[in-house]
């Protein structure tokens, strides 16, 4: 989120920490969209990011407010990146009986904003299914409205829950569900592999679009009175 002055690669020192406690195996009852992507005002996640060209920086997400659209409640998540301090992205998220949905994205750079609505309030794309049990597969196809061009384009997503893994990230070690999604949008295909820990959210995700690959690893999370890892931003080199 906010830009930081951080050391160059040869100045980065590893953080000293004891071995994080190993998380218990996942129970089927915990593998739900509401548990694996918790939505509440104030929830806050900080990620260390590395791209395919070796650049390293921070990406931060925080649920800043609740907003109603056509009578439906959406949680507005603000995303910022330390390598682009003037760029702000807001995601409008909600849980439905079908799972986690993202209805609106607003990207702001300087005085300019771009808005895209993915589907209507009654026909939202499913980003994550209701249950994240192994081998679950789903597809979602909606018409997306691009306000800048006054056009409507098809957004298509297909996904699969591939199983469970124990993943170590700077925030700790977590048992997580591994989910792979492939999206097609505006002539481009994008593949995301993400690991979801119940009660915490995305602890790691990798996105591949064309020749670009970005890997996000959870450094810190604050969810209500629970805190994981650290929100310190003085160890990852910002190589924008």
Coordinates of C-alpha atoms in Angstrom, one line a residue:
X1 CA 0.0 0.0 0.0
X2 CA 1.9 3.2 1.0
X3 CA 5.3 3.6 -0.7
X4 CA 8.3 2.9 1.5
X5 CA 12.0 3.6 1.5
X6 CA 13.6 0.2 1.6
X7 CA 17.1 -1.2 1.3
X8 CA 18.6 -2.4 -1.9
X9 CA 19.1 -6.2 -2.4
X10 CA 22.6 -6.3 -1.0
X11 CA 21.4 -4.6 2.2
X12 CA 18.5 -7.0 2.9
X13 CA 19.0 -8.9 6.1
X14 CA 16.8 -12.0 7.0
X15 CA 14.4 -11.5 9.9
X16 CA 15.3 -13.5 13.0
X17 CA 12.4 -15.6 14.1
X18 CA 11.8 -18.9 15.7
X19 CA 10.2 -21.7 13.7
X20 CA 6.5 -20.9 13.4
X21 CA 4.1 -23.5 14.8
X22 CA 2.9 -26.0 12.4
X23 CA -0.8 -25.7 11.7
X24 CA -3.2 -28.5 12.4
X25 CA -4.6 -30.5 9.4
X26 CA -7.6 -28.9 7.8
X27 CA -11.1 -30.2 8.7
X28 CA -13.7 -30.3 5.9
X29 CA -15.9 -28.0 7.9
X30 CA -13.2 -25.3 7.8
X31 CA -12.8 -25.4 4.0
X32 CA -15.4 -22.9 3.1
X33 CA -15.2 -19.6 1.1
X34 CA -16.2 -17.6 4.2
X35 CA -13.5 -19.2 6.3
X36 CA -10.8 -19.2 3.6
X37 CA -11.4 -15.6 2.5
X38 CA -12.7 -13.8 5.7
X39 CA -14.4 -10.5 5.0
X40 CA -14.7 -8.0 7.8
X41 CA -14.0 -4.3 8.1
X42 CA -10.4 -3.7 9.1
X43 CA -9.0 -7.0 7.9
X44 CA -5.5 -6.3 6.7
X45 CA -2.9 -8.3 4.7
X46 CA 0.6 -7.4 3.7
X47 CA 2.5 -9.4 1.0
X48 CA 6.1 -9.5 -0.2
X49 CA 6.0 -9.6 -4.0
X50 CA 8.6 -10.8 -6.5
X51 CA 8.1 -10.7 -10.2
X52 CA 9.6 -12.6 -13.1
X53 CA 12.2 -9.8 -13.7
X54 CA 13.4 -9.9 -10.1
X55 CA 11.7 -6.8 -8.9
X56 CA 10.7 -7.0 -5.2
X57 CA 8.2 -4.8 -3.4
X58 CA 5.1 -4.8 -1.1
X59 CA 1.4 -5.2 -1.8
X60 CA -1.1 -4.4 0.8
X61 CA -4.9 -5.1 1.1
X62 CA -7.2 -3.7 3.7
X63 CA -11.0 -3.9 3.9
X64 CA -11.8 -0.2 4.4
X65 CA -15.6 -0.1 4.4
X66 CA -18.9 -1.7 3.5
X67 CA -20.9 -0.4 0.6
X68 CA -24.4 -1.3 -0.7
X69 CA -25.1 -1.7 -4.4
X70 CA -28.7 -2.3 -5.4
X71 CA -29.4 -3.4 -1.8
X72 CA -26.5 -5.9 -1.6
X73 CA -23.6 -5.6 0.8
X74 CA -20.1 -5.5 -0.6
X75 CA -16.8 -5.3 1.3
X76 CA -14.5 -2.7 -0.3
X77 CA -10.9 -3.9 -0.2
X78 CA -8.2 -1.3 -1.0
X79 CA -5.0 -2.6 -2.7
X80 CA -1.8 -0.5 -2.9
X81 CA 1.7 -1.3 -4.0
X82 CA 5.0 0.2 -2.7
X83 CA 6.4 0.4 -6.2
X84 CA 3.5 2.4 -7.6
X85 CA 2.5 4.8 -4.8
X86 CA 0.0 6.7 -7.0
X87 CA -2.0 3.6 -8.0
X88 CA -5.0 2.5 -5.9
X89 CA -7.3 -0.4 -6.7
X90 CA -10.6 -1.1 -4.9
X91 CA -12.2 -4.5 -5.1
X92 CA -15.9 -5.0 -4.2
X93 CA -16.2 -8.4 -2.6
X94 CA -19.1 -10.4 -1.2
X95 CA -20.0 -13.9 -0.1
X96 CA -23.0 -15.5 -1.8
X97 CA -24.5 -19.0 -1.6
X98 CA -22.3 -19.9 -4.6
X99 CA -19.1 -18.6 -2.9
X100 CA -16.9 -15.6 -3.0
X101 CA -17.6 -13.0 -5.7
X102 CA -16.0 -9.8 -6.9
X103 CA -18.5 -7.5 -8.6
X104 CA -16.6 -4.2 -9.2
X105 CA -13.0 -3.1 -9.6
X106 CA -12.0 0.6 -9.5
X107 CA -8.5 1.5 -10.5
X108 CA -7.3 5.0 -9.7
X109 CA -4.1 6.6 -10.9
X110 CA -3.7 10.3 -10.2
X111 CA -6.9 12.0 -11.2
X112 CA -8.0 9.2 -13.5
X113 CA -10.2 6.2 -12.6
X114 CA -11.3 3.1 -14.5
X115 CA -14.4 1.1 -13.4
X116 CA -15.3 -2.4 -14.4
X117 CA -18.5 -4.2 -13.2
X118 CA -18.2 -8.0 -13.4
X119 CA -21.8 -9.2 -13.9
X120 CA -24.9 -7.8 -12.3
X121 CA -25.9 -7.9 -8.7
X122 CA -28.0 -11.0 -9.4
X123 CA -25.4 -12.7 -11.6
X124 CA -21.9 -12.4 -10.1
X125 CA -18.8 -14.3 -11.1
X126 CA -17.7 -17.0 -8.6
X127 CA -14.0 -16.4 -7.7
X128 CA -14.0 -19.1 -5.0
X129 CA -16.5 -21.9 -4.5
X130 CA -18.6 -22.3 -1.3
X131 CA -16.6 -25.4 -0.4
X132 CA -12.9 -25.9 -1.1
X133 CA -12.7 -29.7 -0.8
X134 CA -10.3 -31.5 -3.0
X135 CA -11.2 -32.0 -6.7
X136 CA -14.0 -29.4 -6.6
X137 CA -14.3 -27.8 -10.0
X138 CA -16.4 -24.8 -11.1
X139 CA -16.9 -22.4 -14.0
X140 CA -18.2 -18.9 -14.1
X141 CA -19.1 -16.7 -17.1
X142 CA -20.6 -13.2 -16.9
X143 CA -20.9 -10.1 -19.0
X144 CA -18.6 -7.4 -17.7
X145 CA -19.3 -3.7 -18.2
X146 CA -16.2 -1.5 -19.0
X147 CA -17.2 2.0 -18.3
X148 CA -14.2 3.7 -19.9
X149 CA -15.1 2.3 -23.4
X150 CA -18.9 1.9 -22.8
X151 CA -18.6 -1.8 -23.9
X152 CA -19.6 -5.1 -22.5
X153 CA -17.2 -8.0 -22.7
X154 CA -17.3 -11.6 -21.5
X155 CA -15.4 -12.6 -18.4
X156 CA -14.8 -16.3 -18.0
X157 CA -13.2 -18.2 -15.1
X158 CA -12.7 -21.9 -14.5
X159 CA -11.2 -23.3 -11.3
X160 CA -10.2 -26.4 -9.5
X161 CA -9.3 -27.2 -5.9
X162 CA -6.2 -29.4 -6.1
X163 CA -5.8 -30.5 -2.5
X164 CA -4.1 -29.4 0.7
X165 CA -0.5 -28.4 1.5
X166 CA 1.5 -27.0 4.3
X167 CA 3.0 -23.7 3.1
X168 CA 5.7 -21.6 4.8
X169 CA 5.6 -17.9 4.2
X170 CA 7.2 -14.9 6.2
X171 CA 4.0 -14.8 8.3
X172 CA 4.4 -18.4 9.4
X173 CA 3.5 -21.9 8.4
X174 CA 0.0 -22.8 7.5
X175 CA -2.1 -25.7 6.3
X176 CA -3.9 -24.5 3.2
X177 CA -6.1 -25.4 0.3
X178 CA -4.4 -25.1 -3.1
X179 CA -6.7 -23.6 -5.8
X180 CA -5.9 -23.0 -9.4
X181 CA -8.0 -20.6 -11.5
X182 CA -7.8 -19.6 -15.2
X183 CA -9.4 -16.4 -16.4
X184 CA -10.0 -15.1 -19.9
X185 CA -10.6 -11.4 -20.2
X186 CA -10.1 -8.9 -23.0
X187 CA -8.3 -11.4 -25.1
X188 CA -5.8 -12.4 -22.4
X189 CA -5.5 -15.6 -20.3
X190 CA -4.3 -15.5 -16.8
X191 CA -3.5 -18.4 -14.4
X192 CA -3.5 -18.0 -10.6
X193 CA -2.4 -20.6 -8.1
X194 CA -3.4 -19.6 -4.6
X195 CA -3.2 -21.2 -1.1
X196 CA -6.0 -20.4 1.3
X197 CA -5.7 -21.0 5.1
X198 CA -9.0 -21.1 7.0
X199 CA -9.4 -18.0 9.2
X200 CA -6.4 -16.2 7.6
X201 CA -7.1 -16.0 3.8
X202 CA -4.7 -16.1 1.0
X203 CA -1.2 -16.9 2.4
X204 CA 0.4 -17.2 -1.0
X205 CA -0.6 -16.7 -4.6
X206 CA 1.2 -16.7 -8.0
X207 CA -0.2 -15.1 -11.1
X208 CA 1.0 -15.8 -14.6
X209 CA -0.1 -13.6 -17.5
X210 CA 1.8 -13.9 -20.7
X211 CA 5.5 -13.5 -19.9
X212 CA 4.9 -12.0 -16.5
X213 CA 4.9 -13.9 -13.3
X214 CA 4.1 -12.4 -9.9
X215 CA 4.4 -14.2 -6.6
X216 CA 2.8 -12.9 -3.4
X217 CA 3.9 -14.3 0.0
X218 CA 2.0 -13.2 3.2
X219 CA 4.2 -11.2 5.5
X220 CA 1.6 -10.0 8.0
X221 CA -2.1 -10.3 8.6
X222 CA -4.5 -8.7 11.1
X223 CA -8.0 -10.1 11.4
X224 CA -9.9 -8.7 14.4
X225 CA -7.9 -9.4 17.5
X226 CA -5.7 -12.0 15.7
X227 CA -2.3 -11.1 14.2
X228 CA 0.1 -13.1 12.1
X229 CA 3.7 -12.2 11.2
X230 CA 4.9 -8.6 10.9
X231 CA 3.8 -5.4 9.1
X232 CA 7.3 -4.1 9.1
X233 CA 8.3 -2.9 5.6
X234 CA 12.1 -2.5 5.9
X235 CA 13.5 -5.8 4.5
X236 CA 12.2 -6.2 1.0
X237 CA 14.1 -4.3 -1.7
X238 CA 11.9 -2.0 -3.8
X239 CA 13.4 -2.4 -7.2
X240 CA 10.9 -0.5 -9.3

